[in-house]
PDB file of C-alpha atoms and ligand atoms in Angstrom:
ATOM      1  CA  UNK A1256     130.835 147.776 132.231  1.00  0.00           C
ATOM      2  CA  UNK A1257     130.364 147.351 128.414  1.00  0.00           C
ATOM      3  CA  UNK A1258     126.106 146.599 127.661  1.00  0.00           C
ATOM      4  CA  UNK A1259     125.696 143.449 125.548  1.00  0.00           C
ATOM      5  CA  UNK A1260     122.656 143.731 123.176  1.00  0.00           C
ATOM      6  CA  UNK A1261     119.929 140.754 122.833  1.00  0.00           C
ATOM      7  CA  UNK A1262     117.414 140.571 120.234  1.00  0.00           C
ATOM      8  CA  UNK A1263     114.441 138.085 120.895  1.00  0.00           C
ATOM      9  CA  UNK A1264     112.501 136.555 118.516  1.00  0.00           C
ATOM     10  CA  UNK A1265     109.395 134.239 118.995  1.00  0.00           C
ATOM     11  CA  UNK A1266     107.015 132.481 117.731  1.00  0.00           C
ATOM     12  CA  UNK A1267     105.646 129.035 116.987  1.00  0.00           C
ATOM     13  CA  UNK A1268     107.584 126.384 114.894  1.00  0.00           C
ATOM     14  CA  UNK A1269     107.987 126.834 110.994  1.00  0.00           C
ATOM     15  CA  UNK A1270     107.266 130.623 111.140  1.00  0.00           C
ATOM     16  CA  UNK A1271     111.272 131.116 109.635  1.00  0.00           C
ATOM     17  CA  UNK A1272     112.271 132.398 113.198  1.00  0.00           C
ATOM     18  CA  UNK A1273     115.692 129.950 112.987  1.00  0.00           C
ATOM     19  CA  UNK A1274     116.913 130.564 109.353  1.00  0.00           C
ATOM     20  CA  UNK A1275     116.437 134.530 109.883  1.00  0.00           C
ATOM     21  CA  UNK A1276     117.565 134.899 113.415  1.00  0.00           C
ATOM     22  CA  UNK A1277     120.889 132.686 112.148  1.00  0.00           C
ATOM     23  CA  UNK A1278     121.287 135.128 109.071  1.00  0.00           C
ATOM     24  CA  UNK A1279     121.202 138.294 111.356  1.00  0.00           C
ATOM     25  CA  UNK A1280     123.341 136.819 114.243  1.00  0.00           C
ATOM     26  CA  UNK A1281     126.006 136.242 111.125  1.00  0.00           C
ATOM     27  CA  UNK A1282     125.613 140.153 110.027  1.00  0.00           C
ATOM     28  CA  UNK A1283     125.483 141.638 112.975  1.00  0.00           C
ATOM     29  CA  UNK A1284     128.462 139.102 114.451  1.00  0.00           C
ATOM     30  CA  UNK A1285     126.323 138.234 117.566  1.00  0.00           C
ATOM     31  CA  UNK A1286     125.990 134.253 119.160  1.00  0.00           C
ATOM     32  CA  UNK A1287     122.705 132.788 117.852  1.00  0.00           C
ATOM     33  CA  UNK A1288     121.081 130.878 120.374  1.00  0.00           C
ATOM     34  CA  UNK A1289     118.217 128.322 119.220  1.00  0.00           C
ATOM     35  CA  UNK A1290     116.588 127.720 122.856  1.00  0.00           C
ATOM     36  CA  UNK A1291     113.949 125.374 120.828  1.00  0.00           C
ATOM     37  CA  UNK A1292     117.144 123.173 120.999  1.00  0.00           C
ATOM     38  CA  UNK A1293     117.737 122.762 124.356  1.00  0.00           C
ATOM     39  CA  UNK A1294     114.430 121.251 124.714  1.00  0.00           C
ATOM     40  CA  UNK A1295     115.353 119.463 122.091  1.00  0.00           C
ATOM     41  CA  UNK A1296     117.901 118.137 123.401  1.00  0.00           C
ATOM     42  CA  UNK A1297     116.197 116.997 126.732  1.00  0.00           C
ATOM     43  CA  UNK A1298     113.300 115.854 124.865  1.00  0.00           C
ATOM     44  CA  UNK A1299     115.714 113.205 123.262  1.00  0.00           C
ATOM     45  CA  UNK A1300     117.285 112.720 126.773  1.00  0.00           C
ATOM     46  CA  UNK A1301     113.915 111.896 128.099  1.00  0.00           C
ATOM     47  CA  UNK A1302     113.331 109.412 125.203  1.00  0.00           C
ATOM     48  CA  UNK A1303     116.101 107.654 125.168  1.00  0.00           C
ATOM     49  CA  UNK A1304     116.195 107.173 129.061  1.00  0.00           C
ATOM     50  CA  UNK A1305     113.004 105.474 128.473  1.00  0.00           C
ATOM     51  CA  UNK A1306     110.200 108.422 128.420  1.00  0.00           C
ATOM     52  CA  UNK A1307     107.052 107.513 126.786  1.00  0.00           C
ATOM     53  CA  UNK A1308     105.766 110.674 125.235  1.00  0.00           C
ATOM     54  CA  UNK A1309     103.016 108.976 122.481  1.00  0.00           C
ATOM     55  CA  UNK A1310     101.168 107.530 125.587  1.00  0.00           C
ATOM     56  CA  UNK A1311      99.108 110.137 127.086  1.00  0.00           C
ATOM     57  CA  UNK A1312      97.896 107.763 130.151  1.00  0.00           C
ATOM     58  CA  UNK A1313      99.861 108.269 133.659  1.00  0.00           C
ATOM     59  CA  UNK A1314     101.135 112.092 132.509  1.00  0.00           C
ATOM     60  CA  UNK A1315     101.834 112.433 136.498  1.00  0.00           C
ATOM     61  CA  UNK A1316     104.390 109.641 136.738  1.00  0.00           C
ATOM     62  CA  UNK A1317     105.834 110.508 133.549  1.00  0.00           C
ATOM     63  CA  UNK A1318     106.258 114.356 133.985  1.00  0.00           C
ATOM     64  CA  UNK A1319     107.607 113.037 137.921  1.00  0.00           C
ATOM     65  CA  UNK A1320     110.160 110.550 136.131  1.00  0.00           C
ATOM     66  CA  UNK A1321     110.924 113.329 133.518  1.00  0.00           C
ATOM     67  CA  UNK A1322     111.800 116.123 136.034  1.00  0.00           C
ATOM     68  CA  UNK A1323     114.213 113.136 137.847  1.00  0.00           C
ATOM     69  CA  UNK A1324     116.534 113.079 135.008  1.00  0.00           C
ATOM     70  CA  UNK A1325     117.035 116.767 135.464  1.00  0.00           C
ATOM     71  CA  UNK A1326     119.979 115.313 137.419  1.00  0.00           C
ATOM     72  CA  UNK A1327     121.695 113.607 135.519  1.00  0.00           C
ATOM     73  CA  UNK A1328     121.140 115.547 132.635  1.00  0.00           C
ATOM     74  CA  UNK A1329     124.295 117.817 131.685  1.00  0.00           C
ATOM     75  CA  UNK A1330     124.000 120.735 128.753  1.00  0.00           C
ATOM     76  CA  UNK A1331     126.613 122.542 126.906  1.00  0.00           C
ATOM     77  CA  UNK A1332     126.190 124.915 123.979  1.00  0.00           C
ATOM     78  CA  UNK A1333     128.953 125.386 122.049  1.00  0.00           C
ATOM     79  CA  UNK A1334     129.956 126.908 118.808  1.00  0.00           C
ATOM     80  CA  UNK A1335     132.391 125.377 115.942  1.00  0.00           C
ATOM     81  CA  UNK A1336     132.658 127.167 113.029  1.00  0.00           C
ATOM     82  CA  UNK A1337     129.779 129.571 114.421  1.00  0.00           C
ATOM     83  CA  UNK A1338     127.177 126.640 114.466  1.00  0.00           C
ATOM     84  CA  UNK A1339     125.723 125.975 117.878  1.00  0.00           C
ATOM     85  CA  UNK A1340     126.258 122.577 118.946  1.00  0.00           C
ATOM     86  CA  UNK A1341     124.448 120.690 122.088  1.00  0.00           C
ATOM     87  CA  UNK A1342     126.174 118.305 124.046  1.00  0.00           C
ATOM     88  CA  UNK A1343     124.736 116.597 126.206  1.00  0.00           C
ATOM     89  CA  UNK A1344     126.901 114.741 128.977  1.00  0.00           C
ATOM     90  CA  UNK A1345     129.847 114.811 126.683  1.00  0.00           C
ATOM     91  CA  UNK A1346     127.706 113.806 123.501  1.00  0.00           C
ATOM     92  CA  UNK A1347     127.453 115.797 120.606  1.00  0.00           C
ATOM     93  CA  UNK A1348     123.546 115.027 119.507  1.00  0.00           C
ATOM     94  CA  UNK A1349     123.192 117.856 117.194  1.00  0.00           C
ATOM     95  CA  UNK A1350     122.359 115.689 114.406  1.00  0.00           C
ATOM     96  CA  UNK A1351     120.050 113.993 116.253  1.00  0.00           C
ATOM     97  CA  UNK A1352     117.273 116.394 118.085  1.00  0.00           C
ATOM     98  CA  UNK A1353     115.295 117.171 114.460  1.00  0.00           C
ATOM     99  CA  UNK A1354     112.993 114.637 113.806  1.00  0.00           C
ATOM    100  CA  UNK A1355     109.080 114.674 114.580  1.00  0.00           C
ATOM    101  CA  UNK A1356     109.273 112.659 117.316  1.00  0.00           C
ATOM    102  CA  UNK A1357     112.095 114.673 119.315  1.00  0.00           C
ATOM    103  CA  UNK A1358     109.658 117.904 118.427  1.00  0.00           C
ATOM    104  CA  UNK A1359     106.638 116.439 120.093  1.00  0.00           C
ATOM    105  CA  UNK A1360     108.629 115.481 123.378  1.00  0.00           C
ATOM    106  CA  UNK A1361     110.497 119.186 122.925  1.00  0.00           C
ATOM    107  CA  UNK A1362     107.023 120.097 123.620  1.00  0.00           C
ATOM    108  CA  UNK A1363     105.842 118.002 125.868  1.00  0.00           C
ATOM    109  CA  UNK A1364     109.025 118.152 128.616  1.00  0.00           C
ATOM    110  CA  UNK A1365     109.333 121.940 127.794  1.00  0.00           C
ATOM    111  CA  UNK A1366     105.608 122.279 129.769  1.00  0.00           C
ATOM    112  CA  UNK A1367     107.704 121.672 133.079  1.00  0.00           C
ATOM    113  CA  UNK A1368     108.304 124.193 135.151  1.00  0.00           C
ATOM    114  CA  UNK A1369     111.674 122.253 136.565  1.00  0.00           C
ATOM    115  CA  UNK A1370     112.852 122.350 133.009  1.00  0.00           C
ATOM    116  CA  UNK A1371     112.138 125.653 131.907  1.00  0.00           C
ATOM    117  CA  UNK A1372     114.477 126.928 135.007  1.00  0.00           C
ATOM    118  CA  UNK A1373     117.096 124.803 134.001  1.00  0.00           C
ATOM    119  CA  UNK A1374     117.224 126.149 130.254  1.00  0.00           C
ATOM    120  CA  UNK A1375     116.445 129.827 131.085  1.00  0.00           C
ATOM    121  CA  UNK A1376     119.601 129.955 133.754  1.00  0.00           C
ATOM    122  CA  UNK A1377     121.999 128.851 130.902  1.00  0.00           C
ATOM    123  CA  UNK A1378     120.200 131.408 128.128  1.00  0.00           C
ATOM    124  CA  UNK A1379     120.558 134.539 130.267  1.00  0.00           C
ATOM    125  CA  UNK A1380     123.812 133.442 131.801  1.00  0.00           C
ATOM    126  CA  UNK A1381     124.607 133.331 127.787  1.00  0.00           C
ATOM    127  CA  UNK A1382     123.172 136.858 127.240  1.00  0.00           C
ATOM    128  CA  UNK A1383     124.490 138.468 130.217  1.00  0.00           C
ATOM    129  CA  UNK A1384     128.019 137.507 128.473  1.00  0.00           C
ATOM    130  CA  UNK A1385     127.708 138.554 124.799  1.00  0.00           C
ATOM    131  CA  UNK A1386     125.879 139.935 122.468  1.00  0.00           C
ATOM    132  CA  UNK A1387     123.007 137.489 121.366  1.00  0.00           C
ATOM    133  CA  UNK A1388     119.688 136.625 119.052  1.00  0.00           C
ATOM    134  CA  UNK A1389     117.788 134.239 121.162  1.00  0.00           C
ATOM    135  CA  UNK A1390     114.912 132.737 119.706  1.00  0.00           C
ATOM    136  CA  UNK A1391     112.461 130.649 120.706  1.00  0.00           C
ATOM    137  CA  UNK A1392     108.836 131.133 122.398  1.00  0.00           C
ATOM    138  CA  UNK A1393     109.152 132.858 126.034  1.00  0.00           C
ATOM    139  CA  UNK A1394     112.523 134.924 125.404  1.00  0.00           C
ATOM    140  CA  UNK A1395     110.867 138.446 124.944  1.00  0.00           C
ATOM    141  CA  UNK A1396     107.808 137.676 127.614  1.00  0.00           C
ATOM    142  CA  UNK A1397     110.663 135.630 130.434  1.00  0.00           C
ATOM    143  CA  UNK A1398     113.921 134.877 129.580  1.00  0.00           C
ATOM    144  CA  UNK A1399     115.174 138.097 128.530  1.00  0.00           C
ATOM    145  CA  UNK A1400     112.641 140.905 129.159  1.00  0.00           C
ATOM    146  CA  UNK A1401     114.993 143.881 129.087  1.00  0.00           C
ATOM    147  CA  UNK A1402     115.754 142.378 125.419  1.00  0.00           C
ATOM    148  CA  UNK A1403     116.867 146.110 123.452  1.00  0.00           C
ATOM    149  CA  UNK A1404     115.008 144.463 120.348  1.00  0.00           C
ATOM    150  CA  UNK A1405     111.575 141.799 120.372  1.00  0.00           C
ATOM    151  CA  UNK A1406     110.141 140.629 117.284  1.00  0.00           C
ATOM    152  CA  UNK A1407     107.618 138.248 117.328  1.00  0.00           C
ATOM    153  CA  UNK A1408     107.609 136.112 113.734  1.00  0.00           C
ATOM    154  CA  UNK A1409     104.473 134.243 113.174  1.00  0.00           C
ATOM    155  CA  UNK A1410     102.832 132.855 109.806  1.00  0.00           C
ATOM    156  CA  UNK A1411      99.500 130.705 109.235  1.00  0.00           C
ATOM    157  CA  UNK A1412      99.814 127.219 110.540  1.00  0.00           C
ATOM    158  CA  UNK A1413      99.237 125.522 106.783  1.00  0.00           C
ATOM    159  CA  UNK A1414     102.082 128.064 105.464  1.00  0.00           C
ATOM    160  CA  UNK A1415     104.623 126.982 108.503  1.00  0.00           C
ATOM    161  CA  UNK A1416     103.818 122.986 108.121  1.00  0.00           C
ATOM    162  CA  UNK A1417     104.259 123.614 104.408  1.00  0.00           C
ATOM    163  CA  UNK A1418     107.518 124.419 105.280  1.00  0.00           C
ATOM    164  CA  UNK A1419     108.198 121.996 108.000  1.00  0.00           C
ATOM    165  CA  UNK A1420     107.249 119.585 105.473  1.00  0.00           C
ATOM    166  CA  UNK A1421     109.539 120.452 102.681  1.00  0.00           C
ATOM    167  CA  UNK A1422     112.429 120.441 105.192  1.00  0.00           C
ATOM    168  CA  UNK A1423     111.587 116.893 106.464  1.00  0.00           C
ATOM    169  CA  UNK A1424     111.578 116.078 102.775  1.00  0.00           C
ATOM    170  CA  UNK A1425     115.130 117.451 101.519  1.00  0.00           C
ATOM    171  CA  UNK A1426     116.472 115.688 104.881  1.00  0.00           C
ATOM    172  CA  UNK A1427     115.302 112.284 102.888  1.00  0.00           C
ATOM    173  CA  UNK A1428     112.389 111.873 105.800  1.00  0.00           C
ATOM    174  CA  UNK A1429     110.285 110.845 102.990  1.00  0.00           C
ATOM    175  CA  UNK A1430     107.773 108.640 104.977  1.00  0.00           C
ATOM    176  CA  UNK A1431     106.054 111.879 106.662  1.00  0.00           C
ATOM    177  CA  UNK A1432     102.996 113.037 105.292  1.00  0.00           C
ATOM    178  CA  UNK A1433     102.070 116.501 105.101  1.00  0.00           C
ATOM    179  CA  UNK A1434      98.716 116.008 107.578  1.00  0.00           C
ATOM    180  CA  UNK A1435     101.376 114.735 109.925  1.00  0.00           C
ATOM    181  CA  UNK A1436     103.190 117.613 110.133  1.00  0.00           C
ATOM    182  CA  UNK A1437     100.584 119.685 110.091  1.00  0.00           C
ATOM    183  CA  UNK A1438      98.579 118.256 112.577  1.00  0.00           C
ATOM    184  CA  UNK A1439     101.770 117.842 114.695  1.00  0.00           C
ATOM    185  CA  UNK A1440     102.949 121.704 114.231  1.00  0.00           C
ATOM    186  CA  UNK A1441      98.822 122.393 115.501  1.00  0.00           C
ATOM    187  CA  UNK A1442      99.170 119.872 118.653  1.00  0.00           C
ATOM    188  CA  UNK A1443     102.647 122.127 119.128  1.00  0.00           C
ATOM    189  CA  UNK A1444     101.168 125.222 118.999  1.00  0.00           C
ATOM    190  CA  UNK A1445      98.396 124.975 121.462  1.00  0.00           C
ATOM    191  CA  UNK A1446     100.673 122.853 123.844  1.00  0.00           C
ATOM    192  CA  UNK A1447     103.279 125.344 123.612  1.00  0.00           C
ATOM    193  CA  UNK A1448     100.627 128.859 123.988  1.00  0.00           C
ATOM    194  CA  UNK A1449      98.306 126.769 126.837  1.00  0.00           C
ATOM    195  CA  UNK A1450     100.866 126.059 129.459  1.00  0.00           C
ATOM    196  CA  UNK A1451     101.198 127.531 132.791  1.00  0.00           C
ATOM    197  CA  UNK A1452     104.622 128.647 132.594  1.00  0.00           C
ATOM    198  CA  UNK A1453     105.973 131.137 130.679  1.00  0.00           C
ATOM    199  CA  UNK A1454     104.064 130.118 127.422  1.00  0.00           C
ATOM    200  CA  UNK A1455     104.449 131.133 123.659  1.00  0.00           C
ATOM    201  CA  UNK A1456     103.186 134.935 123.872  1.00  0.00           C
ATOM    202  CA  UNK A1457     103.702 138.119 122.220  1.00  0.00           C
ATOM    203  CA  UNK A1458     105.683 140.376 124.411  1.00  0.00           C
ATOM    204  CA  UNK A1459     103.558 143.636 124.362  1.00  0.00           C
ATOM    205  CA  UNK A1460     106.757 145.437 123.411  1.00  0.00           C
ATOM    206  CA  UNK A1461     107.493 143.050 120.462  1.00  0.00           C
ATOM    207  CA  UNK A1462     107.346 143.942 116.604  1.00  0.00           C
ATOM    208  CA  UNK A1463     104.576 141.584 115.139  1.00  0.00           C
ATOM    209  CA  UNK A1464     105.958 139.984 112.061  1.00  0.00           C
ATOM    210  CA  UNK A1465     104.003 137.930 109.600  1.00  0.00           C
ATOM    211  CA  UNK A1466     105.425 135.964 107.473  1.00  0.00           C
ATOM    212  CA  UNK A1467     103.010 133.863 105.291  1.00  0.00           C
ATOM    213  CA  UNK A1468     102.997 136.044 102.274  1.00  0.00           C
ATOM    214  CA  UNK A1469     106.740 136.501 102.518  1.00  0.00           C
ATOM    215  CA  UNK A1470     109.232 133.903 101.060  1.00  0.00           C
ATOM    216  CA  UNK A1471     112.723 133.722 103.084  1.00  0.00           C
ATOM    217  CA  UNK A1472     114.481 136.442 101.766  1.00  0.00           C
ATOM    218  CA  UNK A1473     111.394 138.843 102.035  1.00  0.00           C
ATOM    219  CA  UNK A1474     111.495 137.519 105.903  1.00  0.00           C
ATOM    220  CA  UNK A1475     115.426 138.189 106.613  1.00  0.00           C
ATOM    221  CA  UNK A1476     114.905 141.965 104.866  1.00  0.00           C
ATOM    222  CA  UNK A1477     111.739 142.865 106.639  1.00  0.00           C
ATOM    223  CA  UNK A1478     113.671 141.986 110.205  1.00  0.00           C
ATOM    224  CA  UNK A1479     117.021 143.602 109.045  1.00  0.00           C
ATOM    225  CA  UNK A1480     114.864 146.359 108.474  1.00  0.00           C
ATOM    226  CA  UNK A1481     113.522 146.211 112.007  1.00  0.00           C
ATOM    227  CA  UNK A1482     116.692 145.714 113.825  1.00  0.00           C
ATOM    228  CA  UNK A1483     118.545 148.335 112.259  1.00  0.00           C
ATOM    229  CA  UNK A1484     116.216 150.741 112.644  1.00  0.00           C
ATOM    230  CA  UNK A1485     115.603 150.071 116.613  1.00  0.00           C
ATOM    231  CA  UNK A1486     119.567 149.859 116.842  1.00  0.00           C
ATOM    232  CA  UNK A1487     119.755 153.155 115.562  1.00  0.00           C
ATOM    233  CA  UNK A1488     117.436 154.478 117.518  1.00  0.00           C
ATOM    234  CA  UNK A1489     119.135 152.828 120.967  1.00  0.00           C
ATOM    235  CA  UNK A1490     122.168 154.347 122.027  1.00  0.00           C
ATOM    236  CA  UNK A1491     123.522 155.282 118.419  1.00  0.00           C
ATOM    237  CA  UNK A1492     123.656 152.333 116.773  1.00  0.00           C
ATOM    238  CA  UNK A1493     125.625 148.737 117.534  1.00  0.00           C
TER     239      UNK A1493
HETATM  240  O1   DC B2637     111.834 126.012 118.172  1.00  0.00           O
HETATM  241  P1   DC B2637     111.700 124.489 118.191  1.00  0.00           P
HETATM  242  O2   DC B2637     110.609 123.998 117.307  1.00  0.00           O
HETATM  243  O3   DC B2637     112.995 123.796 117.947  1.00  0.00           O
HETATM  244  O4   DC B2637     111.275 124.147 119.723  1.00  0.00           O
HETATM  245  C1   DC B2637     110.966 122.848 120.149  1.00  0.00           C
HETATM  246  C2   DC B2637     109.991 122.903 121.311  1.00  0.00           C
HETATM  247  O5   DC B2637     110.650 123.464 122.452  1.00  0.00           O
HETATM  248  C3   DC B2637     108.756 123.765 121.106  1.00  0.00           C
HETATM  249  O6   DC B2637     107.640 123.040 120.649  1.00  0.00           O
HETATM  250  C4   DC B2637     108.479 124.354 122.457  1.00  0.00           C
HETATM  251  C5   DC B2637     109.776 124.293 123.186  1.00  0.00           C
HETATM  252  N1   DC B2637     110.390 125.613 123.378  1.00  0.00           N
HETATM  253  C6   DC B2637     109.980 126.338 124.461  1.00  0.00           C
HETATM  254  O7   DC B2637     109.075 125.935 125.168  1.00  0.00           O
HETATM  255  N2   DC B2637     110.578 127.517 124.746  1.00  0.00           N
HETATM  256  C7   DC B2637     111.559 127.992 123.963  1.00  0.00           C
HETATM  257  N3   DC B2637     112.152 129.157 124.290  1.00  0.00           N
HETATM  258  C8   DC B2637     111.968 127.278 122.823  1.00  0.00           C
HETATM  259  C9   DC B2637     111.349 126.085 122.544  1.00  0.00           C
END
């Protein structure tokens, strides 16, 4: 039976883990799963089947009426082109799971335990079948422990919502301000590392990456470097 690799790489939001993990799933010609979407992408669900996720009052019903649309709630990932694509019961919302307010309920759903299962079954059933970079927050701690390569890619949380906010910006999402984000990416990042289940964590195995001196380029090199040099080390090389 022919070993598919995975490389996992985590971290909190804006810390570059999506631009560089796309970059080296392109070299390397591995699938590049963003997991972050999949919350995403029931995080919309959840809004748009009538979740509340500004009110912080009756969390109990809401987290009870979130887990209930588990059921009707149908994922695919797919790939056109090489870009990953969610669908969701037939609809391609892609386009639509990047905006603040999908982010916060990404969070907030992404706390269940119901929903984690559901996400993690589809990312290793993805990994068991290819080669794969995963990122998101629990793939080198959970999802994929045996990962051959774990990098965790963090940054200070006024360089990441510096970024954050210049994205928002060149997307014409002009009526953000920066304390927004940034006070957004903070609620994010202690949601995210406080929950029960399999929260954001460095994997004690994982290469601790940096990145708020380093400007994108500096990023992708440092992890090429990283990669290449564990895949030579495992098994003779790719
Ligand atoms: O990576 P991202 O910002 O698109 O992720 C959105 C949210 O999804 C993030 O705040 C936490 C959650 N998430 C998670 O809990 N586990 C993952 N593996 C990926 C994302």
């Amino acid at each position: 039976m022919s070993q598919h690799y995975s490389i996992a790489l985590d971290g909190p939001s804006g810390a570059g883990k999506s631009t560089i993990a796309k970059t080296i799933a392109k070299e390397l010609n591995y699938i590049y799963l963003d997991t972050g979407a999949m919350y995403r992408a029931f995080g919309l669900y959840a809004i748009e089947n009538g979740i509340d996720f500004t009110c912080e009052k009756y969390i109990q019903e809401r987290d009870r009426a979130t887990r209930e649309l588990l059921n009707s709630f149908n994922l695919d990932i797919r790939y056109e082109q090489g870009e990953q694509k969610v669908i969701v019961n037939g609809k391609d919302c892609t386009g639509l799971i990047r905006t603040p307010e999908v982010s916060i309920a990404a969070s907030k759903v992404a706390v269940l335990p119901a929903v984690r299962k559901r996400m993690v079954e589809l990312q290793r059933s993805i990994a068991a079948r290819t080669n794969v970079v995963m990122d998101g927050r629990d793939i080198g701690t959970y999802v994929l422990p045996n990962a051959q390569i774990k990098i965790f890619i963090t940054a200070s949380s006024v360089a990441r919502a510096k970024r954050r906010f210049q994205e928002l910006q060149a997307k014409g999402m002009k009526d953000i301000t920066f304390e927004q984000v940034h006070s957004d990416m903070q609620f994010r990042d202690r949601n995210d590392s406080s929950r029960a289940f399999a929260p954001l964590s460095r994997a004690n195995d994982a290469t601790l990456l940096d990145t708020t001196n380093l400007d994108l380029q500096e990023s992708i090199e440092t992890v090429r470097r990283i990669i290449m040099r564990k895949l030579k080390l495992s098994q003779g090389g790719i």
